[in-house]
XYZ file of C-alpha atoms in Angstrom:
722
model
C -14.042 8.831 12.708
C -11.346 11.012 14.199
C -7.884 9.734 13.198
C -6.490 10.005 16.709
C -9.181 7.639 17.943
C -8.236 5.370 15.072
C -4.748 4.930 16.536
C -6.159 3.105 19.549
C -7.895 0.563 17.357
C -4.908 0.146 15.041
C -2.642 -0.913 17.876
C -5.238 -3.317 19.215
C -5.955 -4.880 15.846
C -2.303 -5.267 14.757
C -3.757 -5.632 14.338
C -5.793 -2.983 -13.978
C -4.343 -1.969 -18.871
C -7.995 -1.398 -17.401
C -9.201 -0.496 -20.810
C -10.499 2.899 -19.894
C -8.640 4.017 -16.864
C -5.192 2.664 -16.100
C -1.620 2.466 -17.253
C -0.201 0.468 -20.118
C 3.564 0.238 -20.240
C 5.242 1.069 -23.531
C 8.694 -0.445 -23.948
C 11.142 2.228 -24.986
C 12.869 2.248 -28.362
C 16.276 1.285 -27.021
C 14.911 -2.182 -26.295
C 13.712 -2.730 -29.872
C 16.886 -4.573 -30.856
C 16.335 -7.115 -28.113
C 12.662 -7.448 -29.032
C 13.516 -8.107 -32.664
C 15.965 -10.825 -31.666
C 13.353 -12.577 -29.535
C 10.193 -12.537 -31.633
C 9.470 -16.225 -31.107
C 6.488 -17.179 -28.953
C 7.609 -18.985 -25.791
C 6.138 -20.045 -22.462
C 6.980 -16.955 -20.411
C 6.224 -18.860 -17.192
C 8.836 -21.568 -17.692
C 11.253 -21.642 -14.744
C 9.843 -18.418 -13.260
C 8.658 -17.597 -9.756
C 5.085 -17.886 -8.537
C 3.404 -17.614 -5.164
C 0.044 -17.968 -3.457
C -1.882 -15.508 -1.346
C -0.035 -15.470 1.932
C -2.993 -16.034 4.218
C -4.180 -18.481 6.847
C -7.253 -19.230 4.680
C -5.348 -21.458 2.251
C -3.833 -24.899 2.851
C -1.236 -25.942 0.263
C 0.276 -29.391 -0.280
C 2.913 -30.632 -2.695
C 4.440 -27.278 -3.580
C 8.144 -26.489 -3.756
C 7.937 -23.169 -5.576
C 8.783 -24.789 -8.917
C 6.084 -27.406 -9.577
C 3.782 -25.213 -11.659
C 6.426 -23.648 -13.900
C 9.112 -26.321 -14.350
C 7.359 -28.098 -17.245
C 6.983 -31.365 -15.323
C 3.821 -33.317 -14.445
C 3.589 -32.814 -10.670
C 0.725 -30.766 -9.220
C -0.366 -28.853 -6.110
C -3.377 -29.268 -3.825
C -5.000 -26.045 -2.579
C -7.764 -26.227 0.015
C -9.859 -23.136 0.710
C -10.522 -22.553 4.412
C -12.476 -19.920 6.266
C -11.003 -17.854 9.081
C -13.166 -17.093 12.143
C -12.965 -13.450 13.166
C -14.127 -11.303 16.049
C -14.503 -7.559 15.585
C -15.579 -4.791 17.910
C -17.985 -2.014 17.013
C -17.875 1.699 17.890
C -19.647 1.152 21.201
C -17.465 -1.726 22.364
C -19.695 -4.579 21.294
C -18.205 -7.820 20.001
C -19.279 -9.508 16.760
C -18.344 -12.951 15.445
C -17.852 -13.281 11.710
C -15.382 -14.839 9.283
C -13.300 -13.971 6.245
C -15.731 -15.571 3.788
C -18.904 -14.996 5.778
C -20.165 -12.459 3.244
C -18.142 -13.216 0.118
C -17.110 -16.130 -2.045
C -14.261 -18.383 -1.063
C -11.178 -17.347 -3.023
C -7.407 -17.200 -3.190
C -4.920 -15.887 -5.698
C -1.828 -17.092 -7.497
C 0.790 -14.715 -8.916
C 3.382 -15.493 -11.594
C 6.174 -13.070 -12.488
C 8.033 -13.257 -15.833
C 10.978 -11.083 -14.794
C 10.852 -8.355 -17.434
C 7.837 -6.964 -19.255
C 6.879 -9.264 -22.110
C 4.289 -9.265 -24.908
C 1.672 -11.596 -23.462
C -0.587 -13.321 -26.025
C -2.350 -16.080 -24.075
C -2.662 -17.023 -20.392
C -3.727 -20.446 -19.078
C -4.145 -22.109 -15.689
C -4.823 -25.872 -15.608
C -6.641 -27.960 -12.983
C -6.935 -31.727 -12.662
C -10.479 -33.119 -12.851
C -9.616 -35.426 -9.963
C -10.406 -32.644 -7.468
C -12.838 -29.742 -7.223
C -12.862 -27.325 -10.146
C -13.037 -23.602 -9.291
C -16.291 -21.807 -9.981
C -14.363 -19.254 -12.019
C -10.918 -17.693 -12.457
C -10.389 -13.983 -13.130
C -7.189 -12.549 -14.571
C -5.330 -9.406 -13.553
C -1.890 -8.337 -14.720
C 0.880 -5.965 -13.720
C 3.577 -4.038 -15.558
C 5.675 -3.568 -12.400
C 5.235 -6.847 -10.478
C 3.461 -5.325 -7.484
C 0.344 -3.449 -8.624
C -2.253 -5.754 -10.145
C -4.817 -3.094 -10.999
C -5.005 -4.045 -14.679
C -8.104 -6.220 -15.017
C -8.557 -8.500 -18.017
C -11.707 -10.453 -17.184
C -13.075 -13.882 -16.448
C -11.183 -16.744 -18.068
C -12.977 -19.297 -20.263
C -12.622 -22.970 -19.376
C -12.446 -26.087 -21.510
C -11.412 -29.726 -21.061
C -8.018 -30.579 -22.540
C -6.256 -33.935 -22.017
C -8.227 -34.716 -18.868
C -7.629 -31.308 -17.295
C -9.892 -28.282 -17.032
C -7.980 -25.335 -18.489
C -8.971 -21.745 -17.761
C -7.550 -19.474 -20.461
C -7.705 -16.101 -22.178
C -6.287 -15.315 -25.617
C -5.724 -11.625 -26.325
C -6.807 -10.005 -29.584
C -3.665 -7.877 -29.302
C -0.666 -8.685 -27.060
C -0.500 -6.835 -23.751
C 2.670 -5.656 -22.029
C 2.827 -7.591 -18.753
C 5.529 -8.337 -16.205
C 3.319 -10.560 -14.090
C -0.170 -12.050 -13.891
C -2.459 -12.732 -10.975
C -5.156 -15.396 -11.096
C -8.033 -14.816 -8.687
C -9.395 -18.325 -8.123
C -12.949 -18.502 -6.780
C -13.657 -21.808 -5.110
C -16.082 -22.507 -2.269
C -14.868 -22.900 1.302
C -13.929 -26.528 1.933
C -13.137 -27.344 -1.707
C -9.732 -28.591 -2.833
C -8.294 -27.628 -6.226
C -5.513 -29.601 -7.909
C -3.473 -27.097 -9.927
C -1.395 -28.717 -12.655
C 0.390 -25.889 -14.457
C 0.699 -22.214 -15.327
C 1.311 -21.288 -18.952
C 1.684 -17.802 -20.378
C 2.521 -17.649 -24.077
C 4.141 -14.563 -25.535
C 7.299 -12.883 -26.753
C 10.145 -11.851 -24.476
C 11.280 -8.272 -24.872
C 14.393 -8.805 -22.741
C 16.185 -11.935 -21.637
C 16.439 -12.526 -17.884
C 19.692 -14.019 -16.553
C 20.895 -15.175 -13.148
C 23.796 -12.985 -12.005
C 24.538 -14.204 -8.505
C 25.438 -17.899 -8.740
C 28.776 -18.468 -7.097
C 29.197 -14.813 -6.115
C 30.959 -13.970 -2.888
C 29.264 -12.132 -0.059
C 29.829 -10.975 3.496
C 27.459 -10.309 6.388
C 27.584 -8.637 9.793
C 25.313 -11.041 11.685
C 26.072 -13.935 13.946
C 25.635 -17.546 12.813
C 24.074 -20.550 14.471
C 26.282 -22.750 16.624
C 24.831 -25.795 14.844
C 27.517 -27.027 12.460
C 24.912 -28.119 9.923
C 23.618 -24.585 9.534
C 26.862 -22.643 9.563
C 27.950 -20.668 6.507
C 31.660 -20.442 7.205
C 32.715 -20.458 3.552
C 30.090 -17.869 2.563
C 28.753 -20.035 -0.272
C 25.366 -21.378 0.800
C 23.315 -18.360 -0.217
C 24.577 -18.163 -3.814
C 25.200 -21.825 -4.665
C 21.878 -22.244 -6.490
C 20.776 -25.069 -4.179
C 17.483 -24.690 -2.319
C 16.640 -26.380 0.961
C 14.176 -29.240 1.358
C 11.951 -27.636 4.000
C 13.630 -29.363 6.920
C 15.225 -27.359 9.679
C 18.186 -29.722 9.727
C 18.846 -29.265 6.005
C 22.436 -28.103 5.543
C 21.450 -25.970 2.560
C 19.997 -23.475 5.019
C 22.116 -21.120 7.070
C 20.903 -19.570 10.323
C 21.673 -15.924 11.091
C 20.834 -13.379 13.768
C 21.347 -9.634 13.843
C 23.960 -7.957 16.015
C 23.024 -4.304 15.377
C 20.137 -1.944 14.705
C 19.536 -0.074 11.471
C 20.178 3.671 11.978
C 17.107 4.780 9.957
C 14.439 2.430 11.262
C 16.124 1.578 14.617
C 15.156 -2.084 14.012
C 17.461 -5.144 14.307
C 19.039 -5.836 10.926
C 21.553 -8.124 9.204
C 23.443 -6.674 6.260
C 24.512 -8.980 3.393
C 26.900 -7.416 0.850
C 26.949 -9.329 -2.452
C 29.796 -8.792 -4.927
C 28.642 -9.457 -8.516
C 32.287 -9.435 -9.722
C 31.535 -7.056 -12.623
C 29.251 -4.072 -13.138
C 25.918 -5.692 -14.025
C 22.398 -4.744 -15.073
C 20.288 -5.759 -12.067
C 16.486 -6.027 -12.025
C 15.547 -8.458 -9.223
C 16.736 -9.726 -5.859
C 14.952 -12.725 -4.327
C 15.565 -14.054 -0.828
C 14.260 -17.519 0.017
C 13.577 -18.154 3.688
C 12.460 -21.291 5.492
C 9.268 -20.674 7.464
C 9.067 -23.722 9.661
C 8.632 -23.622 13.408
C 11.151 -21.282 14.988
C 12.633 -19.826 11.831
C 11.857 -17.734 8.775
C 8.569 -16.145 9.726
C 10.487 -13.791 11.964
C 11.813 -11.867 8.958
C 9.861 -8.627 8.952
C 11.021 -7.397 5.549
C 14.119 -6.870 3.431
C 15.431 -3.663 1.915
C 17.845 -3.867 -1.006
C 20.339 -1.106 -1.855
C 22.656 -0.883 -4.829
C 26.058 0.786 -4.955
C 26.425 3.672 -7.380
C 29.677 4.604 -9.106
C 30.226 7.200 -6.374
C 30.303 4.476 -3.742
C 27.010 5.561 -2.196
C 24.225 3.042 -1.728
C 20.810 3.913 -3.153
C 17.375 2.365 -2.578
C 16.637 -0.467 -4.974
C 13.412 -1.844 -3.487
C 11.812 -2.983 -0.239
C 10.178 -6.413 -0.134
C 7.781 -8.123 2.244
C 6.562 -11.712 2.547
C 3.855 -11.186 -0.030
C 3.406 -14.799 -1.131
C 4.295 -18.278 -0.003
C 5.140 -21.727 -1.346
C 5.076 -25.057 0.401
C 2.613 -26.478 2.854
C 1.892 -27.493 6.417
C 4.624 -26.195 8.748
C 7.308 -26.292 6.081
C 6.683 -23.204 4.041
C 9.121 -21.239 1.952
C 8.563 -17.520 2.112
C 9.973 -15.530 -0.768
C 10.949 -11.884 -0.457
C 11.106 -10.350 -3.939
C 12.650 -6.915 -4.492
C 11.990 -6.178 -8.160
C 12.033 -3.573 -10.877
C 10.753 -3.845 -14.445
C 14.006 -2.257 -15.600
C 17.669 -2.475 -14.616
C 20.122 -0.483 -12.546
C 23.871 -0.743 -13.047
C 25.906 -1.867 -10.081
C 28.670 -4.207 -8.966
C 27.616 -4.534 -5.340
C 24.275 -5.048 -3.650
C 23.425 -4.670 0.027
C 20.519 -6.779 1.238
C 19.247 -5.599 4.622
C 17.277 -8.338 6.382
C 15.173 -7.045 9.256
C 14.619 -9.669 11.945
C 15.065 -9.905 15.706
C 15.519 -13.698 16.032
C 17.480 -16.409 14.225
C 16.314 -16.729 10.608
C 16.877 -19.526 8.076
C 17.941 -18.491 4.557
C 18.805 -20.902 1.758
C 19.280 -18.595 -1.263
C 19.689 -14.985 -2.299
C 19.294 -14.777 -6.071
C 20.084 -11.750 -8.211
C 18.671 -11.480 -11.732
C 19.138 -8.988 -14.514
C 19.962 -8.636 -18.189
C 23.083 -8.576 -20.332
C 21.857 -5.253 -21.721
C 20.492 -2.263 -19.855
C 16.692 -2.093 -19.744
C 15.044 1.283 -19.215
C 11.844 1.891 -17.301
C 8.878 2.049 -19.678
C 6.752 5.118 -20.133
C 3.358 4.635 -18.541
C 0.252 6.003 -20.189
C -2.366 6.699 -17.547
C -5.840 7.215 -18.880
C -7.963 9.609 -16.778
C -11.302 8.390 -15.533
C -12.566 11.508 -13.792
C -14.885 12.296 -16.700
C -17.026 9.237 -15.991
C -20.557 9.844 -14.746
C -20.099 7.117 -12.135
C -18.620 7.793 -8.668
C -14.894 7.147 -8.340
C -12.181 7.638 -5.744
C -10.072 10.685 -6.593
C -7.310 10.063 -4.044
C -6.733 9.760 -0.341
C -4.448 9.747 2.643
C -0.974 8.212 2.518
C -1.290 7.036 6.081
C -1.813 9.813 8.574
C 0.241 9.597 11.714
C 3.776 10.861 12.006
C 5.021 7.530 13.335
C 2.971 4.480 12.438
C 5.464 1.890 13.557
C 5.874 2.019 17.308
C 3.589 -0.609 18.808
C 1.998 -1.528 15.492
C 3.732 -3.586 12.796
C 6.711 -3.481 10.499
C 4.949 -3.228 7.154
C 5.286 0.528 6.818
C 8.977 0.888 6.051
C 8.636 1.408 2.306
C 11.766 2.829 0.697
C 11.661 5.543 -1.974
C 11.139 3.159 -4.889
C 8.409 1.178 -3.150
C 6.663 4.437 -2.187
C 6.748 5.328 -5.885
C 5.159 1.958 -6.739
C 2.427 2.455 -4.146
C 1.552 5.805 -5.664
C 1.758 4.384 -9.189
C -0.863 1.836 -8.198
C -3.293 4.524 -7.114
C -2.580 6.493 -10.280
C -3.497 3.346 -12.245
C -6.822 3.455 -10.426
C -7.387 7.000 -11.686
C -6.506 8.844 -8.469
C -4.831 12.250 -8.386
C -4.934 13.644 -4.815
C -2.545 12.422 -2.107
C -2.423 13.663 1.480
C 1.079 13.108 2.872
C 1.594 12.032 6.525
C 1.509 14.391 9.479
C 4.755 16.361 9.884
C 4.812 17.390 13.538
C 3.346 16.016 16.759
C 3.041 18.904 19.195
C 2.640 16.781 22.326
C 5.123 14.006 21.535
C 7.645 16.566 20.239
C 8.261 14.490 17.111
C 8.888 15.843 13.644
C 9.099 14.009 10.321
C 11.909 16.172 8.933
C 15.135 17.486 10.418
C 14.123 20.223 12.880
C 15.501 23.727 12.658
C 17.547 25.036 15.567
C 14.466 26.780 16.952
C 12.338 23.636 16.806
C 15.138 21.528 18.284
C 15.406 23.956 21.177
C 11.721 23.362 21.872
C 12.436 19.631 22.175
C 11.475 18.347 18.722
C 13.344 15.305 17.406
C 13.163 13.623 14.003
C 11.233 10.370 14.170
C 12.135 7.086 12.462
C 8.605 5.943 11.737
C 8.951 5.647 7.968
C 11.176 3.744 5.542
C 12.605 6.721 3.678
C 14.802 9.435 5.127
C 12.458 12.118 3.769
C 8.970 10.718 3.190
C 7.550 14.014 1.924
C 10.308 14.264 -0.686
C 9.765 10.652 -1.749
C 6.018 11.193 -2.168
C 6.348 14.517 -3.971
C 9.086 13.277 -6.312
C 6.994 10.238 -7.227
C 3.892 12.369 -7.762
C 5.899 14.770 -9.952
C 6.558 11.808 -12.218
C 3.023 10.421 -12.014
C 1.142 13.672 -12.506
C -0.559 13.678 -9.094
C -1.327 16.454 -6.591
C -0.015 16.422 -3.028
C -1.236 18.053 0.152
C 1.643 18.409 2.626
C 0.356 17.960 6.171
C 1.134 20.380 8.986
C 0.805 19.363 12.649
C -1.344 17.589 15.192
C -1.894 18.594 18.813
C -4.851 17.875 21.132
C -8.539 17.554 20.383
C -10.762 20.225 21.916
C -12.389 18.094 24.661
C -9.001 16.759 25.808
C -7.503 20.184 26.468
C -7.750 20.885 30.206
C -9.388 24.001 31.579
C -12.059 26.430 30.476
C -13.056 27.211 26.894
C -10.756 30.237 27.046
C -7.899 27.991 28.221
C -8.501 25.758 25.215
C -8.399 28.717 22.829
C -5.175 29.885 24.479
C -3.670 26.404 23.997
C -4.365 26.506 20.260
C -2.680 29.895 20.121
C 0.439 28.302 21.620
C 0.283 25.508 19.031
C 0.226 28.207 16.353
C 3.608 29.460 17.577
C 5.185 26.141 16.581
C 3.229 26.124 13.318
C 4.882 29.452 12.540
C 8.261 27.701 12.735
C 7.138 24.594 10.823
C 5.139 25.859 7.845
C 7.810 28.154 6.306
C 10.258 25.247 6.606
C 7.852 22.901 4.805
C 7.218 25.508 2.134
C 10.928 26.082 1.549
C 11.636 22.362 1.232
C 8.661 21.166 -0.799
C 6.623 23.895 -2.507
C 8.841 23.938 -5.613
C 7.642 20.443 -6.611
C 5.198 20.552 -9.516
C 2.992 18.051 -7.646
C 2.744 20.320 -4.589
C -0.894 21.372 -4.329
C -1.336 22.762 -0.854
C -1.524 21.953 2.844
C -3.627 19.674 4.967
C -4.231 20.902 8.524
C -3.846 17.656 10.427
C -5.708 18.534 13.628
C -9.271 17.430 13.034
C -12.608 18.557 14.396
C -16.146 17.185 14.285
C -19.735 18.354 14.655
C -19.795 17.387 18.342
C -16.658 19.286 19.300
C -17.585 22.364 17.281
C -20.875 22.775 19.083
C -19.290 22.190 22.517
C -19.467 24.895 25.167
C -22.143 26.823 23.351
C -20.139 27.011 20.121
C -16.812 27.859 21.783
C -15.403 24.762 20.098
C -15.906 26.440 16.732
C -14.148 29.560 18.009
C -11.206 27.502 19.224
C -10.785 25.649 15.932
C -10.983 28.937 14.032
C -7.970 30.098 16.051
C -6.135 26.838 15.284
C -6.956 26.834 11.575
C -6.940 30.574 11.058
C -3.443 31.008 12.459
C -2.045 28.242 10.200
C -3.929 29.637 7.217
C -2.446 33.066 7.832
C 1.071 31.631 7.976
C 0.483 29.659 4.755
C -0.880 32.738 2.973
C 2.229 34.689 3.976
C 4.591 32.201 2.327
C 2.407 30.703 -0.404
C -0.707 32.757 -1.216
C -1.994 30.350 -3.869
C -1.702 27.098 -1.916
C -4.884 25.135 -1.281
C -5.703 24.579 2.402
C -7.762 21.524 3.333
C -9.346 20.152 6.500
C -11.304 16.921 7.042
C -13.962 17.465 9.751
C -15.875 14.400 10.906
C -19.647 14.101 10.707
C -20.385 12.124 13.844
C -24.069 12.971 13.379
C -24.027 14.263 16.962
C -25.389 17.663 15.926
C -28.100 18.571 13.451
C -27.052 19.027 9.812
C -28.276 22.627 9.909
C -26.258 23.568 12.995
C -23.148 21.724 11.797
C -23.374 23.609 8.507
C -23.788 26.945 10.312
C -20.750 26.287 12.500
C -18.706 25.138 9.503
C -19.459 28.315 7.565
C -18.438 30.366 10.603
C -15.266 28.295 10.966
C -13.933 28.641 7.421
C -15.249 31.977 6.124
C -12.923 34.875 5.401
C -12.862 37.863 7.749
C -13.870 40.127 4.871
C -15.282 39.746 1.382
C -11.972 40.819 -0.125
C -10.083 37.892 1.393
C -9.947 34.192 0.661
C -11.711 31.828 3.074
C -9.283 30.519 5.687
C -9.988 26.989 4.395
C -10.336 26.410 0.647
C -11.312 22.716 0.682
C -13.481 20.918 3.230
C -13.404 17.106 2.955
C -16.104 15.808 5.277
C -15.451 12.411 6.878
C -18.541 10.240 6.532
C -17.991 8.168 9.725
C -20.802 5.826 8.715
C -19.454 3.063 10.938
C -20.299 4.782 14.226
C -22.952 2.193 14.978
C -23.416 -0.802 17.317
C -23.146 -3.023 14.239
C -20.444 -3.988 11.744
C -22.704 -3.367 8.773
C -23.916 0.141 8.036
C -27.734 0.181 8.440
C -29.668 1.498 5.447
C -31.262 4.292 7.464
C -27.809 5.717 8.242
C -27.260 6.535 4.554
C -30.519 8.474 4.292
C -29.776 10.355 7.520
C -26.253 11.183 6.370
C -27.548 12.689 3.133
C -28.869 15.610 5.164
C -25.336 16.388 6.339
C -24.025 16.181 2.785
C -26.720 18.542 1.522
C -26.378 21.190 4.232
C -22.573 21.066 4.549
C -21.899 21.247 0.821
C -24.171 24.280 0.543
C -22.559 26.050 3.533
C -19.035 25.375 2.255
C -19.962 26.739 -1.171
C -21.465 29.875 0.380
C -18.170 30.436 2.192
C -16.377 30.372 -1.179
C -14.724 26.996 -0.597
C -14.754 23.610 -2.333
C -16.543 20.587 -0.877
C -14.966 17.127 -0.970
C -16.066 13.938 0.754
C -13.689 11.823 2.838
C -15.100 8.304 2.605
C -13.762 5.876 5.168
C -12.850 2.517 3.643
C -12.429 0.678 6.931
C -14.877 -0.734 9.440
C -14.772 0.448 13.011
C -13.429 -3.037 13.728
C -10.482 -2.035 11.521
C -10.811 -4.458 8.725
C -11.542 -3.360 5.186
C -15.075 -2.073 4.717
C -17.303 -4.303 2.597
C -16.883 -3.400 -1.053
C -20.613 -2.935 -1.640
C -20.706 -0.472 1.263
C -17.805 1.471 -0.236
C -19.691 1.777 -3.532
C -22.880 2.751 -1.700
C -20.978 5.548 0.054
C -19.466 6.742 -3.219
C -22.854 6.797 -4.928
C -24.390 8.847 -2.123
C -21.531 11.331 -1.729
C -20.815 11.831 -5.420
C -23.965 13.943 -5.939
C -22.785 16.576 -3.447
C -18.990 16.431 -3.724
C -16.511 17.852 -6.193
C -14.229 14.885 -5.428
C -14.149 11.923 -3.059
C -10.967 10.969 -1.236
C -10.589 8.042 1.165
C -8.912 7.163 4.435
C -6.536 5.519 4.179
C -4.918 4.182 1.050
C -1.855 2.196 2.212
C -3.659 0.131 4.837
C -7.054 -0.478 3.340
C -6.922 0.209 -0.395
C -3.869 -1.238 -2.080
C -2.732 -4.517 -3.619
C 0.451 -3.717 -1.682
C -1.468 -3.271 1.571
C 0.590 -2.511 4.631
C -1.237 -4.707 7.084
C 0.042 -8.079 8.290
C 1.074 -9.931 5.148
C 0.608 -13.372 6.694
C -2.989 -12.899 7.817
C -6.495 -12.637 6.425
C -6.263 -8.819 6.578
C -3.764 -8.577 3.733
C -5.905 -10.835 1.551
C -9.038 -8.878 2.413
C -7.515 -5.529 1.413
C -6.259 -7.031 -1.847
C -9.716 -8.483 -2.502
C -11.354 -5.071 -2.035
C -8.812 -3.258 -4.209
C -9.170 -5.869 -6.946
C -12.954 -5.514 -6.759
C -12.557 -1.777 -7.297
C -10.308 -2.374 -10.316
C -13.074 -4.567 -11.778
C -15.628 -1.862 -10.981
C -13.608 0.732 -12.892
C -13.397 -1.587 -15.867
C -17.166 -2.090 -15.842
C -18.117 1.599 -15.656
C -15.848 2.650 -18.518
């Protein structure tokens, strides 16, 4: 599917170590002293945070965010519900389905230990008085966000009247957090009694913020009960009781907009009194009617010795506690290591009054360094795998969509780390210039500014390209920097010659943009080449008796020529869509004409062709079996034509349905199996929305759970094939 068409649907929809393939964190030597002092096995879960999948498919009762880890005898009831859904197909048809229509009922529970610890045994206990889950599977994380490290299915046994699901490790694993995927049929109710994770702490976690002073620039509620005149409520260590009238909560509203994101924001500055080693910031918000759920996200900054504030971490409402209409939503900005600072700035993005009861800051008495990650490559496997994909696509995702795209530099790094854990190496950065909207992702030069281009605020980092490239430098990944997007061939007014002329005019702006991109980013060791963002397809290429192919050769050829002039060795990639509107033979002929060099002594104008599979262009939500066999003809003919032109052939597998929910996992694997035979590598569209445990969809809906479910299924798949 063409990405520009995708934008219309996006707005309407709002819409594991894996033994053979992922990272395992090694604690650095300077923490050995602490480890030696704390070699006693303890319950790592005691008095730590946990949270459930933040979705409307789970009903929770009896939870206060502490029940499962406070060592007491209380328990929580969790009822699995289904969510009715309606999705449209490519041709405008409507289909009724549900979240668990085609998969098992499930939910997850995460528990974070604070710092990485040596985990020896993990257990989750259920009371026999209610339904017992069919099975529980265990994942773990060394950073607190990516749970791509799959352990396996937990064994269960009856102990003291409870059914305990547990795993004991032959050798301790380095884990910061665990995630239990609990499979229980729709309509069943589980009674969870406790979480227990036995192991050895490598660093002690301490609360730094209790009693600390703070200031804010918001306005407070007129209700005396919810005022915070003494600036003590948020650091007094006292949580609210889930009632809007509870005086432990304070109500705030923003009075200004953030200069980077342009969104309403309240800034809380917390003085830790002394320079401290900080690793976590947690904000607890009441989510009852009229308050709390309006927080879009928080972004935490820490003050350096120079006085400048630097990104610490962005956090979203990724889990919940509580039940009914009285839910506590926790925003957790975390690192698995510490930064040194005396002052923190917590930016809370919200446009209405919000209810906050606590902001807690944790850290260590001693500095803790980030571990070295050992990523094990999986590309040598004889099974199909995903080699990378698109980090979004559009220059400005936010306007008219949702707020879950404003990842700061550290959170961008964590996103990329998650994909590296899954064995991926190729990343396509977002589009850099929108020709028609006159938007640009970086600061425009004088010449571009004179043509009307303005820097957009559609991302959460000042320089998204720099953030991606710097992270990929560290992770050993390869980045395609995107160029520009203009107008698709059929939407350009006039004759075929007018359309070709238009693309020539676009090339004039590309001549200003590409040298600027090359100057800023090509020195990064992760820089691999350029992605030409304007896309074509078989239907448009054959338009007007093949004039469409001629027009796109002007568009691509001009950019290729500019790239060759500033960076002769850069790879140049396009991702044409196979709409199956032309024959495979003719599409292949046009593609060879489009990308071939002018002479045998030159390089082809395009060095990598990643063909979009577009298998969802059907009047159904499921991909019919006959579509796969028909599509194989396109794979066969296109791969051959691309090779004859001297270029490399990739596949671009779409991991979303046309209805813009995550594609069924079995369909993703079926696509990979088909395309692997013909493709050097398979990349996917797109990673942040549809293929991440940190998915950037709506965190309080079924969509976030669904994307997590698919990503976790892929982590299991990788474990099984290696």
